[in-house]
Rosetta silent file (secondary structure, phi, psi, omega in degrees, C-alpha in Angstrom):
SEQUENCE: XXXXXXXXXXXXXXXXXXXXXXXXXXXXXXXXXXXXXXXXXXXXXXXXXXXXXXXXXXXXXXXXXXXXXXXXXXXXXXXXXXXXXXXXXXXXXXXXXXXXXXXXXXXXXXXXXXXXXXXXXXXXXXXXXXXXXXXXXXXXXXXXXXXXXXXXXXXXXXXXXXXXXXXXXXXXXXXXXXXXXXXXXXXXX
SCORE:     score description
SCORE:     0.000 S_00000001
   1 L     0.000  145.607  171.106   -0.077    0.029    0.018 S_00000001
   2 L   -87.507  126.362 -172.036    1.208    3.206   -0.660 S_00000001
   3 L   -80.580   -2.265  148.252    1.431    4.809    2.690 S_00000001
   4 L   -90.970   44.632 -178.658    1.120    8.221    2.181 S_00000001
   5 L  -112.757  108.085  164.947   -2.240    7.587    1.008 S_00000001
   6 L   -80.040  161.602  174.923   -4.940    7.414    3.672 S_00000001
   7 H   -23.659  -39.297  173.986   -7.409    4.733    3.951 S_00000001
   8 H   -81.813    4.943 -167.264  -10.461    7.027    2.618 S_00000001
   9 H   -99.779   44.794 -104.775   -8.156    7.752   -0.505 S_00000001
  10 E  -179.089   90.907 -143.222   -8.708    4.326   -1.781 S_00000001
  11 E  -132.340  120.259 -167.097  -11.470    3.273   -4.051 S_00000001
  12 E   -58.181  141.004  135.925  -12.670   -0.512   -4.544 S_00000001
  13 E  -118.933   27.574  163.655  -12.583   -1.240   -8.818 S_00000001
  14 E  -172.928 -165.299 -154.386  -12.445   -4.883   -8.855 S_00000001
  15 L  -151.348   47.463 -168.744  -12.596   -8.169   -7.535 S_00000001
  16 L   -49.090  142.107 -164.099  -10.465  -11.061   -7.689 S_00000001
  17 L   -60.582  104.666 -160.691  -12.483  -14.296   -7.736 S_00000001
  18 L   -97.477   15.047  177.523  -11.958  -16.710   -4.378 S_00000001
  19 L  -146.757   17.022 -176.779  -13.256  -19.423   -5.971 S_00000001
  20 L   -56.373   77.858  172.949  -12.122  -19.791  -10.052 S_00000001
  21 L   -54.528  172.394  177.383  -10.285  -23.116  -10.816 S_00000001
  22 L  -144.725  179.483 -163.031   -8.069  -22.757  -13.249 S_00000001
  23 L  -165.798  156.574 -106.087   -5.914  -25.674  -15.201 S_00000001
  24 L  -149.346  106.206 -162.223   -2.902  -25.471  -16.962 S_00000001
  25 L   142.344  -67.344 -143.679   -3.099  -23.778  -20.270 S_00000001
  26 L   -62.815  150.926  167.764   -6.322  -21.434  -19.275 S_00000001
  27 E   -99.105  106.314  149.257   -5.200  -17.501  -19.265 S_00000001
  28 E   -88.232  116.388  162.499   -5.679  -14.784  -16.507 S_00000001
  29 E  -118.727  111.261 -166.207   -6.138  -11.763  -18.221 S_00000001
  30 E  -108.689  110.633 -175.689   -6.443   -9.027  -16.176 S_00000001
  31 E  -106.035  130.021 -166.277   -7.845   -5.383  -17.908 S_00000001
  32 E  -117.781  150.828 -155.338   -7.463   -1.754  -16.265 S_00000001
  33 E  -152.148  135.003 -179.826  -10.065    0.759  -17.214 S_00000001
  34 L  -111.080 -179.055  156.509   -9.922    5.016  -17.144 S_00000001
  35 L   -95.539   46.809 -156.527  -12.554    6.889  -18.185 S_00000001
  36 L  -133.496   45.667 -165.917  -11.190    7.175  -21.452 S_00000001
  37 L  -164.293  -17.530 -136.867  -10.497    3.034  -21.560 S_00000001
  38 L    10.578  133.523  156.090   -8.611    0.075  -21.693 S_00000001
  39 L  -107.103   68.559 -152.978   -5.494    0.938  -20.110 S_00000001
  40 L   -39.726  -49.285  167.831   -3.118   -1.393  -21.983 S_00000001
  41 L   -18.187  -31.487 -152.162    0.119    0.224  -20.172 S_00000001
  42 L  -117.982  -79.710  155.528   -1.541   -1.370  -16.980 S_00000001
  43 L     3.833  121.282  169.582   -3.156   -4.423  -18.342 S_00000001
  44 E  -168.537  178.197 -173.216   -1.277   -7.643  -18.323 S_00000001
  45 E  -128.627  162.432 -150.348   -1.822  -11.727  -18.186 S_00000001
  46 E  -137.036   69.529 -159.019   -1.302  -14.374  -16.361 S_00000001
  47 E   -71.445  104.124 -175.887   -0.445  -17.578  -18.189 S_00000001
  48 L   -35.419   89.527  166.762   -1.747  -20.697  -15.919 S_00000001
  49 L   -84.327  -10.305 -155.838    1.551  -23.491  -16.151 S_00000001
  50 L  -151.074  154.815  158.215    0.665  -26.342  -13.715 S_00000001
  51 L   -41.062  -57.589  148.635   -2.575  -27.151  -12.229 S_00000001
  52 L   -11.944  -97.911 -148.110   -0.788  -26.121   -9.052 S_00000001
  53 L   -85.626   31.560  166.723   -0.929  -22.611   -9.620 S_00000001
  54 L   -80.597  -55.256 -156.245   -4.502  -23.082  -11.427 S_00000001
  55 L   -53.197  145.847 -174.020   -6.101  -22.970   -7.832 S_00000001
  56 H   -38.365  -46.529  169.119   -7.763  -20.019   -6.817 S_00000001
  57 H   -60.837  -21.315 -166.529   -5.650  -19.367   -4.100 S_00000001
  58 H   -92.356  -64.879  154.486   -2.441  -19.854   -5.985 S_00000001
  59 H   -36.255  -98.164  178.790   -3.648  -17.551   -9.088 S_00000001
  60 H   -44.159  -15.508  118.850   -5.523  -14.683   -7.234 S_00000001
  61 H    17.253  -98.719 -167.819   -1.973  -14.463   -5.604 S_00000001
  62 H   -56.921  -39.375  177.590   -0.201  -14.014   -8.060 S_00000001
  63 H   -57.815  -22.124 -170.886   -2.268  -11.530   -9.254 S_00000001
  64 H   -70.260  -55.357  170.549   -2.384   -9.912   -6.338 S_00000001
  65 H   -40.289  -68.263 -174.002    1.417  -10.121   -6.162 S_00000001
  66 H   -52.056  -58.586  168.195    1.791   -8.439   -9.309 S_00000001
  67 H   -34.999  -76.820 -155.557   -0.720   -5.025   -8.881 S_00000001
  68 H   -61.750    0.787 -173.714    0.850   -4.170   -5.453 S_00000001
  69 H   -97.304  -39.505 -140.486    4.665   -5.216   -7.125 S_00000001
  70 H  -109.961  -19.380 -179.086    4.093   -3.421  -10.633 S_00000001
  71 L  -169.334  109.738 -167.248    1.473   -0.431  -10.573 S_00000001
  72 L   -68.583  -45.578  164.138    1.946    1.778   -7.803 S_00000001
  73 L   -62.236  -13.199  166.398   -1.294    3.518   -7.309 S_00000001
  74 E  -108.247 -176.368 -160.855   -3.448    0.298   -7.298 S_00000001
  75 E  -174.924  139.568 -174.200   -3.122   -2.498   -4.294 S_00000001
  76 E  -131.954  147.941  173.077   -5.344   -5.832   -4.382 S_00000001
  77 L   136.000 -173.076 -158.321   -5.955   -7.327   -0.479 S_00000001
  78 E  -107.486  155.436 -173.648   -8.587   -6.664    1.785 S_00000001
  79 E   -81.732  115.174  172.781   -8.733   -2.944    3.419 S_00000001
  80 L  -103.862 -143.323  156.627   -8.101   -3.271    7.084 S_00000001
  81 L  -134.060   24.915 -176.137   -7.549   -0.826    9.865 S_00000001
  82 L  -128.299    5.541 -154.382   -3.554   -1.606   10.463 S_00000001
  83 L   160.433 -175.387  176.810   -3.558   -1.632    6.047 S_00000001
  84 E  -119.033  155.363 -165.563   -4.368   -2.915    3.229 S_00000001
  85 E  -128.395  128.695  164.533   -3.150   -6.845    3.704 S_00000001
  86 L   -62.581  103.195 -171.180   -2.966   -9.579    0.818 S_00000001
  87 L   -87.546  177.633 -146.824   -5.037  -12.021    1.767 S_00000001
  88 L  -111.171  -24.784 -167.432   -4.973  -15.626    0.247 S_00000001
  89 L  -129.669  124.826  165.223   -9.196  -15.790   -0.853 S_00000001
  90 L   108.451  -22.428 -146.052  -11.617  -12.527   -1.702 S_00000001
  91 L   -64.330  125.146  133.741   -9.093   -9.660   -2.382 S_00000001
  92 L   -54.164  158.157 -166.603  -10.258   -6.650   -3.274 S_00000001
  93 E  -116.259  130.665  139.478   -8.540   -4.444   -6.479 S_00000001
  94 E  -116.307  175.565  163.104   -8.343   -0.691   -4.868 S_00000001
  95 E  -126.043  127.186  134.356   -6.849    2.258   -7.084 S_00000001
  96 E     2.535   76.799 -170.767   -5.759    5.387   -5.588 S_00000001
  97 L   -54.691    4.409  177.896   -9.124    7.970   -6.049 S_00000001
  98 L  -119.740   30.743 -160.340   -6.893   10.460   -7.483 S_00000001
  99 L  -124.018  -15.797  178.708   -5.030    8.478  -10.258 S_00000001
 100 L   104.943  -29.183  164.768   -8.312    7.903  -12.907 S_00000001
 101 L    -7.074  131.496 -174.680   -8.987    4.062  -12.284 S_00000001
 102 L  -127.313  -62.836 -145.932  -12.320    3.318  -12.925 S_00000001
 103 E  -146.184  177.712  178.363  -12.665   -0.611  -13.005 S_00000001
 104 E  -154.584   70.623  171.648  -10.468   -3.980  -13.155 S_00000001
 105 E   -49.572   67.257 -173.056  -11.917   -6.438  -15.533 S_00000001
 106 L   -65.558  149.427 -156.008  -10.542  -10.278  -14.658 S_00000001
 107 L  -159.892  139.753 -166.316  -10.912  -12.363  -17.596 S_00000001
 108 E  -128.376   81.532 -167.930  -10.666  -16.159  -18.239 S_00000001
 109 E  -131.671  127.628 -171.939   -9.493  -17.949  -21.236 S_00000001
 110 L   -76.416 -179.081  174.271   -9.537  -21.782  -20.783 S_00000001
 111 L  -126.470  125.193  174.085   -8.624  -24.256  -22.916 S_00000001
 112 L   -77.423  151.089  169.581  -11.578  -26.503  -23.729 S_00000001
 113 L   -87.793  145.767  140.738  -11.348  -30.492  -23.878 S_00000001
 114 L   -62.946  138.018  171.684  -12.616  -32.142  -26.621 S_00000001
 115 H   -19.831  -38.719 -162.388  -15.232  -34.806  -27.147 S_00000001
 116 H   -85.717  -52.677  163.093  -12.709  -37.104  -27.526 S_00000001
 117 H   -51.324  -47.017 -160.486  -10.843  -35.822  -24.363 S_00000001
 118 H   -72.547  -55.529 -152.844  -14.201  -36.033  -21.997 S_00000001
 119 H   -71.572  -31.719  178.971  -14.682  -40.001  -23.559 S_00000001
 120 H   -70.353  -50.447 -166.634  -10.508  -40.672  -22.428 S_00000001
 121 H   -45.423  -58.596 -140.837  -11.456  -38.902  -18.733 S_00000001
 122 L  -126.616  156.355  150.971  -14.798  -40.388  -17.314 S_00000001
 123 L  -115.045 -170.390  145.553  -16.830  -43.398  -17.970 S_00000001
 124 L    55.495   83.599  159.176  -20.268  -44.412  -15.756 S_00000001
 125 L  -140.907  170.079  170.499  -21.864  -40.660  -14.914 S_00000001
 126 L  -104.655  -15.903  168.186  -25.508  -40.005  -15.287 S_00000001
 127 E  -157.424 -174.187 -165.366  -25.274  -36.013  -16.515 S_00000001
 128 E  -138.389  111.572   -0.580  -22.757  -34.082  -16.961 S_00000001
 129 L  -176.297  101.368   16.679  -21.895  -31.223  -14.453 S_00000001
 130 L  -118.870   42.397 -161.292  -24.238  -28.525  -14.531 S_00000001
 131 L   -86.606  128.529 -160.811  -26.806  -29.845  -17.243 S_00000001
 132 L    37.879   25.266 -162.270  -30.122  -30.354  -14.854 S_00000001
 133 L   -43.045  -12.583 -174.299  -28.514  -30.052  -11.982 S_00000001
 134 L   -61.825  -19.132 -158.829  -32.292  -29.079  -10.355 S_00000001
 135 L  -101.511  -16.726 -168.101  -32.571  -32.769  -10.845 S_00000001
 136 L   -67.540  120.099  176.598  -29.729  -34.378   -9.261 S_00000001
 137 L  -115.925 -169.003 -155.807  -30.491  -36.819   -7.039 S_00000001
 138 L   -85.427  129.899 -162.802  -28.577  -38.691   -3.950 S_00000001
 139 L   149.228  -81.217 -168.109  -26.610  -40.972   -5.705 S_00000001
 140 L   -38.430  162.055  158.182  -26.281  -39.631   -9.205 S_00000001
 141 L  -158.326  134.425 -164.467  -23.189  -39.570  -10.582 S_00000001
 142 E  -121.515  169.117  177.393  -21.823  -36.744  -12.331 S_00000001
 143 E   -65.942  100.790  160.106  -19.446  -35.207  -15.195 S_00000001
 144 L  -102.800  147.511  175.735  -17.745  -32.403  -14.534 S_00000001
 145 L   -89.015   -4.616   82.259  -15.766  -31.263  -17.434 S_00000001
 146 L    27.335  -53.560 -169.714  -13.697  -29.124  -15.904 S_00000001
 147 L  -141.592  -64.669  175.604  -11.415  -31.336  -13.550 S_00000001
 148 L    86.187   77.858 -154.406  -12.686  -34.469  -16.094 S_00000001
 149 L  -159.890  109.408 -176.504  -14.033  -36.441  -13.028 S_00000001
 150 E   -79.824  107.206 -157.377  -16.554  -37.790  -11.803 S_00000001
 151 E  -120.983 -172.070 -169.482  -18.117  -37.470   -8.663 S_00000001
 152 L  -130.371  116.284 -156.572  -21.400  -39.108   -6.758 S_00000001
 153 E   -89.311  139.039 -174.267  -23.751  -36.501   -4.831 S_00000001
 154 L   -49.918  151.807  149.346  -23.833  -37.359   -1.458 S_00000001
 155 L   -48.072 -171.485  166.652  -27.131  -38.699    0.432 S_00000001
 156 L   -64.180  127.419    3.396  -29.840  -36.635    2.358 S_00000001
 157 L   -78.647    3.195  172.434  -29.352  -33.715    3.903 S_00000001
 158 L  -138.009   63.753  144.143  -27.066  -33.054    1.185 S_00000001
 159 H   -26.812  -34.812  150.700  -28.566  -33.649   -1.400 S_00000001
 160 H   -43.088  -55.251  176.274  -29.361  -30.001   -1.791 S_00000001
 161 H   -69.702  -39.738 -177.784  -26.378  -28.894   -2.771 S_00000001
 162 H   -38.324  -40.644 -156.098  -25.921  -31.082   -5.509 S_00000001
 163 L   -92.659   23.921 -154.196  -28.603  -29.446   -6.633 S_00000001
 164 L  -106.890   77.615 -142.669  -27.425  -26.327   -6.323 S_00000001
 165 L  -107.367  -24.827 -174.418  -25.934  -25.633   -9.886 S_00000001
 166 L   -92.781 -165.003 -175.047  -26.183  -21.914  -10.491 S_00000001
 167 H   -45.529  -54.700  165.589  -23.632  -19.034  -10.455 S_00000001
 168 H   -76.289   35.506  146.487  -24.501  -17.934   -6.775 S_00000001
 169 H  -140.872   19.089 -179.354  -23.638  -21.091   -5.861 S_00000001
 170 L   -62.845   32.921 -163.416  -20.598  -22.041   -6.888 S_00000001
 171 L  -113.424  -59.221 -167.891  -18.881  -22.981   -3.174 S_00000001
 172 L   -98.945   36.081 -171.028  -20.376  -26.384   -3.893 S_00000001
 173 L   -81.626  105.975  172.827  -19.811  -26.979   -8.202 S_00000001
 174 L   -53.906  130.904  177.823  -18.120  -30.396   -7.774 S_00000001
 175 L    71.200   30.643 -150.537  -14.532  -30.888   -7.313 S_00000001
 176 L  -152.249  -62.480 -151.071  -13.895  -26.748   -7.970 S_00000001
 177 L   -77.683  132.220  172.325  -16.063  -25.149   -5.505 S_00000001
 178 L    -2.527  -58.651  166.611  -15.279  -24.430   -1.831 S_00000001
 179 L  -112.672  107.545  153.324  -16.990  -26.187   -0.088 S_00000001
 180 L  -113.575  -23.948 -155.577  -17.808  -28.975   -2.739 S_00000001
 181 L   -82.139   -1.184  159.708  -16.513  -31.488   -1.040 S_00000001
 182 L   -67.248  -34.066 -155.356  -19.997  -31.305    1.514 S_00000001
 183 L  -109.950  -26.209 -160.935  -21.958  -32.034   -0.959 S_00000001
 184 E  -132.084  113.239  171.731  -19.635  -34.278   -3.325 S_00000001
 185 L   -85.106 -177.522  170.588  -17.871  -37.479   -2.899 S_00000001
 186 L  -133.407  114.983  168.423  -15.094  -38.219   -6.025 S_00000001
 187 L   -98.659  145.978 -174.210  -15.465  -41.340   -7.757 S_00000001
 188 L   -84.009   89.739 -169.672  -12.183  -43.419   -7.933 S_00000001
 189 L   -70.867    0.000    0.000  -12.520  -45.433  -11.378 S_00000001
């Protein structure tokens, strides 16, 4: 944090996702905007070189560290009474209210897996997540294309969590959500 600026001089211009799982070959694009539009000199990309780097806490921390190191009038982390602290999840992106930056947009360019790869990845499933997620029942086997793995919906009372497939409930997304193991069990082939 630029120590010469009081906390009231920082404005929130974006948020780093705390739930998005990325994989080798994916790219995180960080676009910085001011009142004139995209600021190319401040925008940057992070190439995901391994599945471990693609873990939500790892790539988001890498983006936060890049911002904090290379863009002086922007900081990423959590605003506290002690100053700005970089956290592992749920980082806000702040800009000096005087610098003109209005928004930071995080885009993901993900490598799609072909249907041939999907067939090689897993077999023996009832659904492909999140198709028809409202109808999932205890014991249903669901293929998640992002991980290539099959997950079994746990019995009541967790079955209802399996049915939450919308963007507002991504914490239960099988294999990648923050709380996925509450609702799902990975099926070993």
């Amino acid at each position: 944090m630029v120590k010469s600026l009081p906390e009231s001089e920082w404005i929130s211009v974006g948020t780093l996702s705390s739930h998005t799982q990325l994989f080798r070959g994916d790219v995180v694009e960080v676009e910085v905007y001011d009142t004139q539009g995209l600021v190319k000199d401040l925008s940057f990309v992070i190439n995901i070189e391994s599945d471990q780097q693609g873990e939500p806490q790892n790539w988001s921390r890498e983006v936060a560290q890049y911002i904090n190191t290379h863009i002086p009038l922007m900081q990423a982390g959590r605003m506290t009474e002690q100053g700005l602290i970089v956290g592992y999840r749920g980082n806000e992106i702040y800009a000096s209210s005087r610098c003109g930056i209005t928004e930071v947009v995080i885009n993901y360019n993900c490598v799609a897996k072909s249907q041939d790869q999907v067939g090689e990845m897993a077999s023996g499933y009832d659904h492909i997540f999140p198709v028809n997620h409202e109808s999932y029942r205890a014991g249903d086997r669901v293929l998640h294309l992002a991980t290539g793995k099959v997950y079994r919906c746990k019995p009541w009372p967790y079955t209802e969590l399996c049915r939450l497939g919308g963007k507002n409930h991504d914490q239960y997304e099988p294999g990648v959500g923050l709380n996925w193991q509450t609702a799902w069990q990975e099926v070993e082939e």
